[in-house]
XYZ file of C-alpha atoms in Angstrom:
442
model
C 73.877 142.577 144.872
C 70.450 143.951 143.541
C 71.880 145.848 141.312
C 74.227 143.103 139.834
C 71.004 140.474 139.924
C 69.660 143.372 137.923
C 72.018 143.488 135.800
C 72.500 139.888 134.827
C 68.650 139.482 134.118
C 68.636 142.492 131.597
C 71.041 140.111 129.878
C 69.924 138.275 127.027
C 70.956 135.000 127.970
C 73.367 133.232 131.168
C 74.768 130.264 130.311
C 77.846 128.858 132.422
C 79.709 125.694 131.254
C 81.075 123.057 132.404
C 84.078 121.245 130.947
C 85.494 117.812 131.209
C 88.225 116.686 130.018
C 87.658 116.982 127.263
C 84.714 114.583 127.103
C 81.272 116.613 125.279
C 80.600 120.144 126.854
C 77.358 119.623 128.794
C 74.911 122.973 128.938
C 74.242 124.583 133.181
C 71.498 127.058 132.766
C 68.840 127.792 130.329
C 67.768 131.434 128.606
C 66.455 133.968 131.438
C 64.187 136.618 130.665
C 63.020 139.803 131.754
C 60.141 138.288 133.525
C 61.764 134.660 134.192
C 62.664 133.396 137.562
C 66.538 132.721 138.031
C 67.153 128.917 137.813
C 71.456 127.861 137.840
C 70.677 124.407 139.058
C 72.323 121.815 136.397
C 69.755 120.803 133.566
C 70.987 118.095 131.318
C 67.620 118.062 129.097
C 68.765 121.605 128.314
C 70.729 122.855 124.994
C 73.727 121.295 124.385
C 77.093 123.322 123.248
C 78.016 120.322 120.976
C 76.183 119.251 118.110
C 75.614 115.097 118.308
C 77.634 114.775 115.477
C 80.168 116.797 116.702
C 83.615 115.180 115.403
C 85.615 116.333 118.594
C 83.177 114.457 120.676
C 84.136 111.180 118.334
C 87.684 111.998 118.368
C 87.523 112.074 122.430
C 86.091 108.306 122.361
C 88.133 107.236 119.988
C 90.391 105.819 122.536
C 88.874 105.027 125.459
C 85.239 104.647 126.890
C 83.507 107.156 129.680
C 84.332 104.517 132.493
C 87.646 104.686 131.243
C 87.521 100.463 131.248
C 87.595 100.001 127.399
C 89.724 101.475 124.354
C 90.025 100.902 120.492
C 92.637 98.891 118.815
C 93.215 101.255 115.518
C 94.867 100.669 112.459
C 97.762 102.899 112.337
C 99.380 105.542 109.989
C 101.270 103.539 107.317
C 102.827 105.902 105.300
C 103.228 109.223 102.787
C 102.120 107.358 99.901
C 99.686 104.551 101.515
C 96.274 105.277 101.633
C 94.119 101.632 102.907
C 95.188 98.145 103.734
C 94.023 94.889 103.712
C 93.099 93.504 107.052
C 95.036 90.233 106.330
C 95.220 88.194 109.378
C 94.458 88.497 113.671
C 97.259 87.412 115.538
C 94.974 87.267 118.756
C 91.129 85.605 119.557
C 88.796 87.337 121.740
C 89.682 86.692 125.533
C 93.475 86.698 124.718
C 95.203 89.063 126.870
C 97.694 91.372 125.729
C 100.167 94.059 127.183
C 100.869 97.040 125.777
C 101.621 97.621 122.220
C 101.311 94.270 121.830
C 100.397 93.060 117.983
C 96.466 91.832 117.878
C 96.623 91.826 113.977
C 98.702 92.513 110.763
C 97.027 94.932 107.998
C 98.934 94.050 104.235
C 99.825 97.175 102.218
C 101.081 96.940 98.226
C 104.585 97.635 99.940
C 104.448 96.228 103.869
C 103.304 94.567 106.665
C 101.523 96.201 109.371
C 100.762 95.496 112.988
C 98.037 96.558 114.687
C 99.220 96.911 118.313
C 96.859 96.857 121.839
C 96.798 100.801 123.374
C 96.869 99.457 126.753
C 97.160 96.109 128.445
C 93.932 93.834 128.616
C 91.673 91.728 127.575
C 90.395 91.289 123.421
C 86.488 92.160 123.883
C 85.559 91.869 120.582
C 86.962 92.326 117.007
C 84.826 94.670 115.067
C 86.388 94.611 111.504
C 86.819 90.787 109.753
C 89.582 89.192 107.856
C 89.419 90.927 104.316
C 88.156 93.513 105.279
C 89.744 97.086 103.247
C 91.336 99.782 106.359
C 92.212 103.042 106.587
C 94.643 104.010 109.200
C 92.415 105.374 112.200
C 89.770 102.679 111.444
C 88.570 100.786 114.566
C 89.975 96.825 114.426
C 89.236 95.902 117.809
C 87.794 96.367 121.548
C 90.106 96.116 124.062
C 88.722 96.017 128.199
C 91.222 96.366 131.179
C 88.184 93.567 133.206
C 88.027 90.423 132.179
C 84.676 89.862 130.465
C 82.627 87.057 132.294
C 80.345 86.436 129.461
C 82.929 85.844 126.855
C 82.102 83.236 124.183
C 78.400 82.733 126.006
C 74.912 82.917 124.446
C 72.544 85.192 126.357
C 70.371 81.942 126.485
C 73.320 79.696 127.662
C 74.514 81.856 130.243
C 70.688 82.535 132.069
C 70.702 78.440 132.083
C 73.891 77.843 131.934
C 74.260 74.666 134.490
C 70.892 73.955 134.921
C 69.370 70.534 133.384
C 67.489 71.174 130.117
C 63.953 70.406 129.757
C 63.741 66.797 127.457
C 61.189 68.342 124.120
C 57.401 66.442 124.864
C 57.179 63.313 123.079
C 54.267 63.120 120.620
C 51.935 59.782 121.030
C 51.303 57.789 117.233
C 47.734 58.161 117.999
C 47.952 61.737 119.046
C 49.789 62.839 115.270
C 47.160 64.641 112.946
C 46.106 62.204 110.301
C 46.723 63.676 106.269
C 43.316 64.115 104.770
C 41.957 62.130 102.027
C 41.831 65.118 99.564
C 45.128 65.505 100.121
C 46.150 62.443 99.549
C 44.023 62.597 95.948
C 45.852 66.401 95.520
C 49.142 64.759 95.622
C 50.548 62.920 92.298
C 54.105 61.049 92.390
C 56.658 62.580 91.476
C 58.413 62.365 88.241
C 61.957 60.032 87.928
C 64.109 62.735 86.610
C 65.950 61.556 83.701
C 69.050 59.970 83.127
C 72.382 61.959 82.540
C 73.155 62.120 79.142
C 76.881 60.621 78.266
C 79.408 63.140 77.231
C 80.432 63.038 73.936
C 83.944 61.878 73.117
C 84.637 65.744 71.747
C 83.906 67.362 74.825
C 86.866 68.071 77.341
C 86.857 66.779 80.892
C 87.401 69.772 83.320
C 88.088 68.232 86.690
C 86.101 68.782 89.100
C 85.703 71.265 90.975
C 85.999 70.519 94.619
C 89.778 69.572 93.435
C 90.507 73.617 92.967
C 91.180 76.040 95.777
C 90.722 79.873 95.279
C 91.813 82.243 97.065
C 92.064 86.117 97.261
C 95.324 87.787 96.124
C 97.169 90.057 98.411
C 97.976 93.260 98.502
C 101.934 92.743 97.697
C 101.578 90.726 94.913
C 98.698 92.215 93.044
C 101.193 95.600 93.562
C 104.117 93.133 92.199
C 102.618 91.815 89.916
C 101.062 95.568 88.438
C 104.777 97.157 88.735
C 105.988 94.322 86.825
C 103.322 94.287 84.214
C 103.984 98.141 83.662
C 107.229 97.628 83.467
C 106.794 95.246 80.555
C 104.542 97.677 78.790
C 106.524 100.091 79.381
C 110.567 99.950 78.624
C 111.683 98.796 75.903
C 113.678 95.427 77.657
C 116.596 94.149 75.967
C 118.933 91.214 77.980
C 122.590 90.661 77.509
C 124.720 87.429 79.169
C 128.227 86.929 79.836
C 129.863 84.611 82.302
C 131.677 84.296 85.291
C 134.895 82.754 86.258
C 133.951 82.007 90.093
C 137.691 80.496 91.495
C 139.190 83.468 92.692
C 136.055 84.532 94.497
C 135.729 81.358 95.343
C 139.206 80.920 97.037
C 139.680 84.502 98.375
C 136.175 83.579 100.597
C 137.480 80.628 101.872
C 140.670 81.857 102.481
C 139.057 84.804 104.870
C 135.712 83.373 106.040
C 136.599 82.614 109.743
C 139.128 85.505 110.051
C 135.738 87.930 108.585
C 133.486 85.862 110.864
C 135.452 86.667 113.524
C 136.063 90.455 113.332
C 132.792 91.619 112.161
C 130.453 89.127 113.332
C 128.956 88.238 109.346
C 130.019 85.922 106.867
C 131.668 86.345 103.561
C 129.200 86.020 101.038
C 129.115 86.495 97.017
C 126.671 89.367 97.510
C 128.974 92.288 98.560
C 131.723 91.302 95.581
C 129.056 91.610 93.403
C 127.718 94.729 94.734
C 130.970 95.875 95.204
C 131.582 95.102 90.823
C 128.007 96.629 90.233
C 128.552 99.931 92.072
C 132.287 100.213 89.486
C 130.393 99.350 86.665
C 128.094 101.794 87.389
C 130.671 104.221 88.092
C 132.188 103.333 84.723
C 128.917 103.504 82.751
C 126.601 106.379 84.277
C 124.118 106.193 81.841
C 122.447 102.661 83.477
C 122.435 104.539 86.582
C 120.341 107.178 85.144
C 116.344 107.441 84.383
C 114.454 108.967 81.760
C 111.729 111.575 83.115
C 109.613 112.095 80.165
C 111.583 113.543 77.738
C 114.776 114.599 80.115
C 117.726 112.012 81.544
C 118.058 112.375 85.193
C 121.794 111.192 85.847
C 122.237 109.711 89.821
C 125.535 111.305 91.410
C 125.335 108.711 94.186
C 124.853 104.750 94.058
C 121.741 103.038 95.584
C 121.621 99.632 94.992
C 118.730 97.469 95.698
C 118.411 93.836 96.383
C 115.234 91.229 95.178
C 114.319 89.453 98.271
C 111.855 86.293 98.242
C 109.004 86.796 100.906
C 106.486 84.137 101.213
C 104.266 87.415 100.631
C 105.601 88.079 98.102
C 108.898 90.556 95.947
C 110.011 92.886 98.011
C 113.664 94.661 97.181
C 114.897 96.767 100.150
C 117.768 99.312 98.951
C 121.515 99.727 100.343
C 122.058 103.191 100.484
C 125.236 104.666 99.294
C 126.313 101.203 98.440
C 129.913 103.305 96.550
C 130.734 104.333 100.438
C 130.322 101.136 101.962
C 133.125 98.281 102.052
C 132.417 94.274 102.477
C 131.664 94.353 105.806
C 129.451 96.683 105.719
C 127.449 95.601 102.929
C 127.308 92.360 104.050
C 125.916 93.502 107.420
C 123.512 95.546 105.644
C 122.106 92.518 103.100
C 122.047 90.481 106.426
C 119.710 92.400 107.990
C 117.084 93.865 105.456
C 117.066 90.034 104.309
C 116.211 88.942 108.174
C 113.747 92.075 108.447
C 112.059 91.264 104.485
C 111.768 87.397 106.084
C 110.056 89.186 109.318
C 107.462 91.482 107.770
C 109.275 93.969 109.080
C 110.325 96.284 106.509
C 109.295 99.551 106.261
C 108.411 102.031 103.304
C 111.809 104.330 103.879
C 113.824 100.999 103.777
C 112.071 100.087 99.719
C 111.789 103.566 98.256
C 114.086 104.793 95.827
C 117.345 102.722 94.703
C 118.724 103.190 91.163
C 120.267 99.535 90.926
C 118.645 96.068 91.274
C 120.324 93.173 92.055
C 117.914 90.000 91.978
C 119.781 86.268 92.537
C 117.989 83.426 91.467
C 120.897 81.208 91.844
C 120.268 80.536 95.538
C 117.234 78.741 94.180
C 119.557 76.788 91.635
C 118.366 78.895 88.221
C 120.617 78.904 85.901
C 119.696 81.151 83.150
C 117.470 83.576 83.129
C 116.049 87.953 82.126
C 115.370 89.534 85.253
C 112.426 92.416 84.522
C 113.382 95.721 85.622
C 112.237 97.592 88.801
C 110.275 100.346 88.522
C 111.690 103.421 88.368
C 115.241 102.281 87.305
C 116.788 101.283 83.727
C 118.493 98.349 84.227
C 119.205 94.809 86.907
C 121.392 92.641 87.279
C 120.889 89.100 87.273
C 123.043 85.843 89.336
C 122.995 82.515 88.639
C 123.637 79.244 90.243
C 127.413 78.909 90.284
C 127.790 75.246 88.223
C 131.273 73.152 87.069
C 132.105 73.468 83.855
C 134.875 72.948 80.936
C 136.378 76.026 80.291
C 139.433 76.764 78.177
C 142.472 78.001 80.558
C 146.145 77.681 79.158
C 145.027 75.803 76.153
C 144.052 72.782 78.434
C 140.338 72.529 79.084
C 140.187 72.781 82.810
C 136.448 71.993 84.863
C 135.691 75.663 86.598
C 133.403 76.604 88.671
C 131.156 78.948 86.397
C 128.019 81.557 86.919
C 125.937 82.595 83.823
C 125.213 86.438 84.695
C 122.622 88.669 83.144
C 122.113 92.565 82.399
C 118.240 93.469 81.499
C 118.265 97.068 80.382
C 115.808 99.797 79.068
C 117.230 99.954 75.613
C 115.241 103.373 74.515
C 118.374 105.267 77.117
C 120.981 102.321 77.342
C 123.023 101.160 73.860
C 124.429 97.992 73.258
C 127.583 99.082 73.933
C 127.147 100.999 77.591
C 125.236 97.463 78.475
C 128.488 94.986 77.283
C 131.433 96.976 79.059
C 128.848 97.113 82.515
C 129.282 93.625 82.279
C 132.664 92.683 81.210
C 133.682 95.280 84.327
C 131.641 92.748 86.243
C 133.530 89.906 84.739
C 136.809 91.703 84.971
C 135.894 92.294 88.819
C 134.363 88.815 89.864
C 137.123 87.139 88.089
C 140.232 89.340 89.747
C 138.674 91.188 92.846
C 142.628 92.745 93.645
C 141.238 95.269 90.820
C 139.063 96.766 93.624
C 142.375 97.719 95.117
C 144.136 98.665 92.665
C 140.876 100.372 91.019
C 141.349 98.656 87.489
């Protein structure tokens, strides 16, 4: 025992550490020299193993406190190409009860809206960030406590005197009020009356008052859409060509089989599935419209991913129907229905909007008669659908009313010539006016 103690004393230092979970490490001894008595009693004031600004200490405290009663709600990972977002709104208030993984706030990014969920069940003690702040993944938004705090929304002075009668302020009698000095009265001069405002001349424009205007910050999604559309106009040599489609046969097909279609597939038969199938055949007949310019090369896509433009209160989103060329009418209608619900609820993911080789925009649902859609980068063309209007049409030598729709194709004239664009629209017209062509592959 004496020899072991002697060897221990001859060492330059004897240090023992105690690890408690992944919190900071505490030193339990100090340097022992040849003539220094040994003392292995824990000493908190001695050397710490980790510096105070160690990232490991910060990481270990990111989600819980020392007593395990408090938890931090942080911004989750938002996607490969998204580095930050804007804290759009809080779904809860301080003092509200939340459950595990219950959304308490929403972060708006360039592409999607992401929920900030509660890591544990408890009470929201306070919000650390504010609405409108720019946040990144890992940013702390709120503090959740397992036990309800009794002093929530109560100021310290109010808490200490809560329930106690408040003394009224002392009444100062008129005789006790200090009288102004004579010098101060003499020095005080009467204020000069401000001149009356001059009447504006008749030539000056009369602008509306500012109190009748509202200024609100532009949302992340709206700014992103504005930037992409303007970049599209600045980059592409856009040209639009038009045609009209007689919707009689497609409307009759829908009317004859809509009940049986719903009964078997559980979804309504709409016009979008017919136009998606028509667009697929048009892209297969004119592959250049499904291609894109990349530098000095042309990339031809051997797949057909149709993007469908959906208008939401926060802005325009374009979810993608993957491998539309391999889907039937029912599968297309189900996918469109699912994506439209997610778009309106703000639950679309990045993967559901990434890519796409061709876009269809249906402005007819809002009553648009005719428009020139803008290309969705980095695609090369977009098809615009419009409202169905009964118009007089010459059929078999007679003028008859028919349900007609204008369709428009905006394309990048650097890559696509007018010939291919017109042939593509003719293919759309032929398939929609006679859907039997899809069955016979004509």
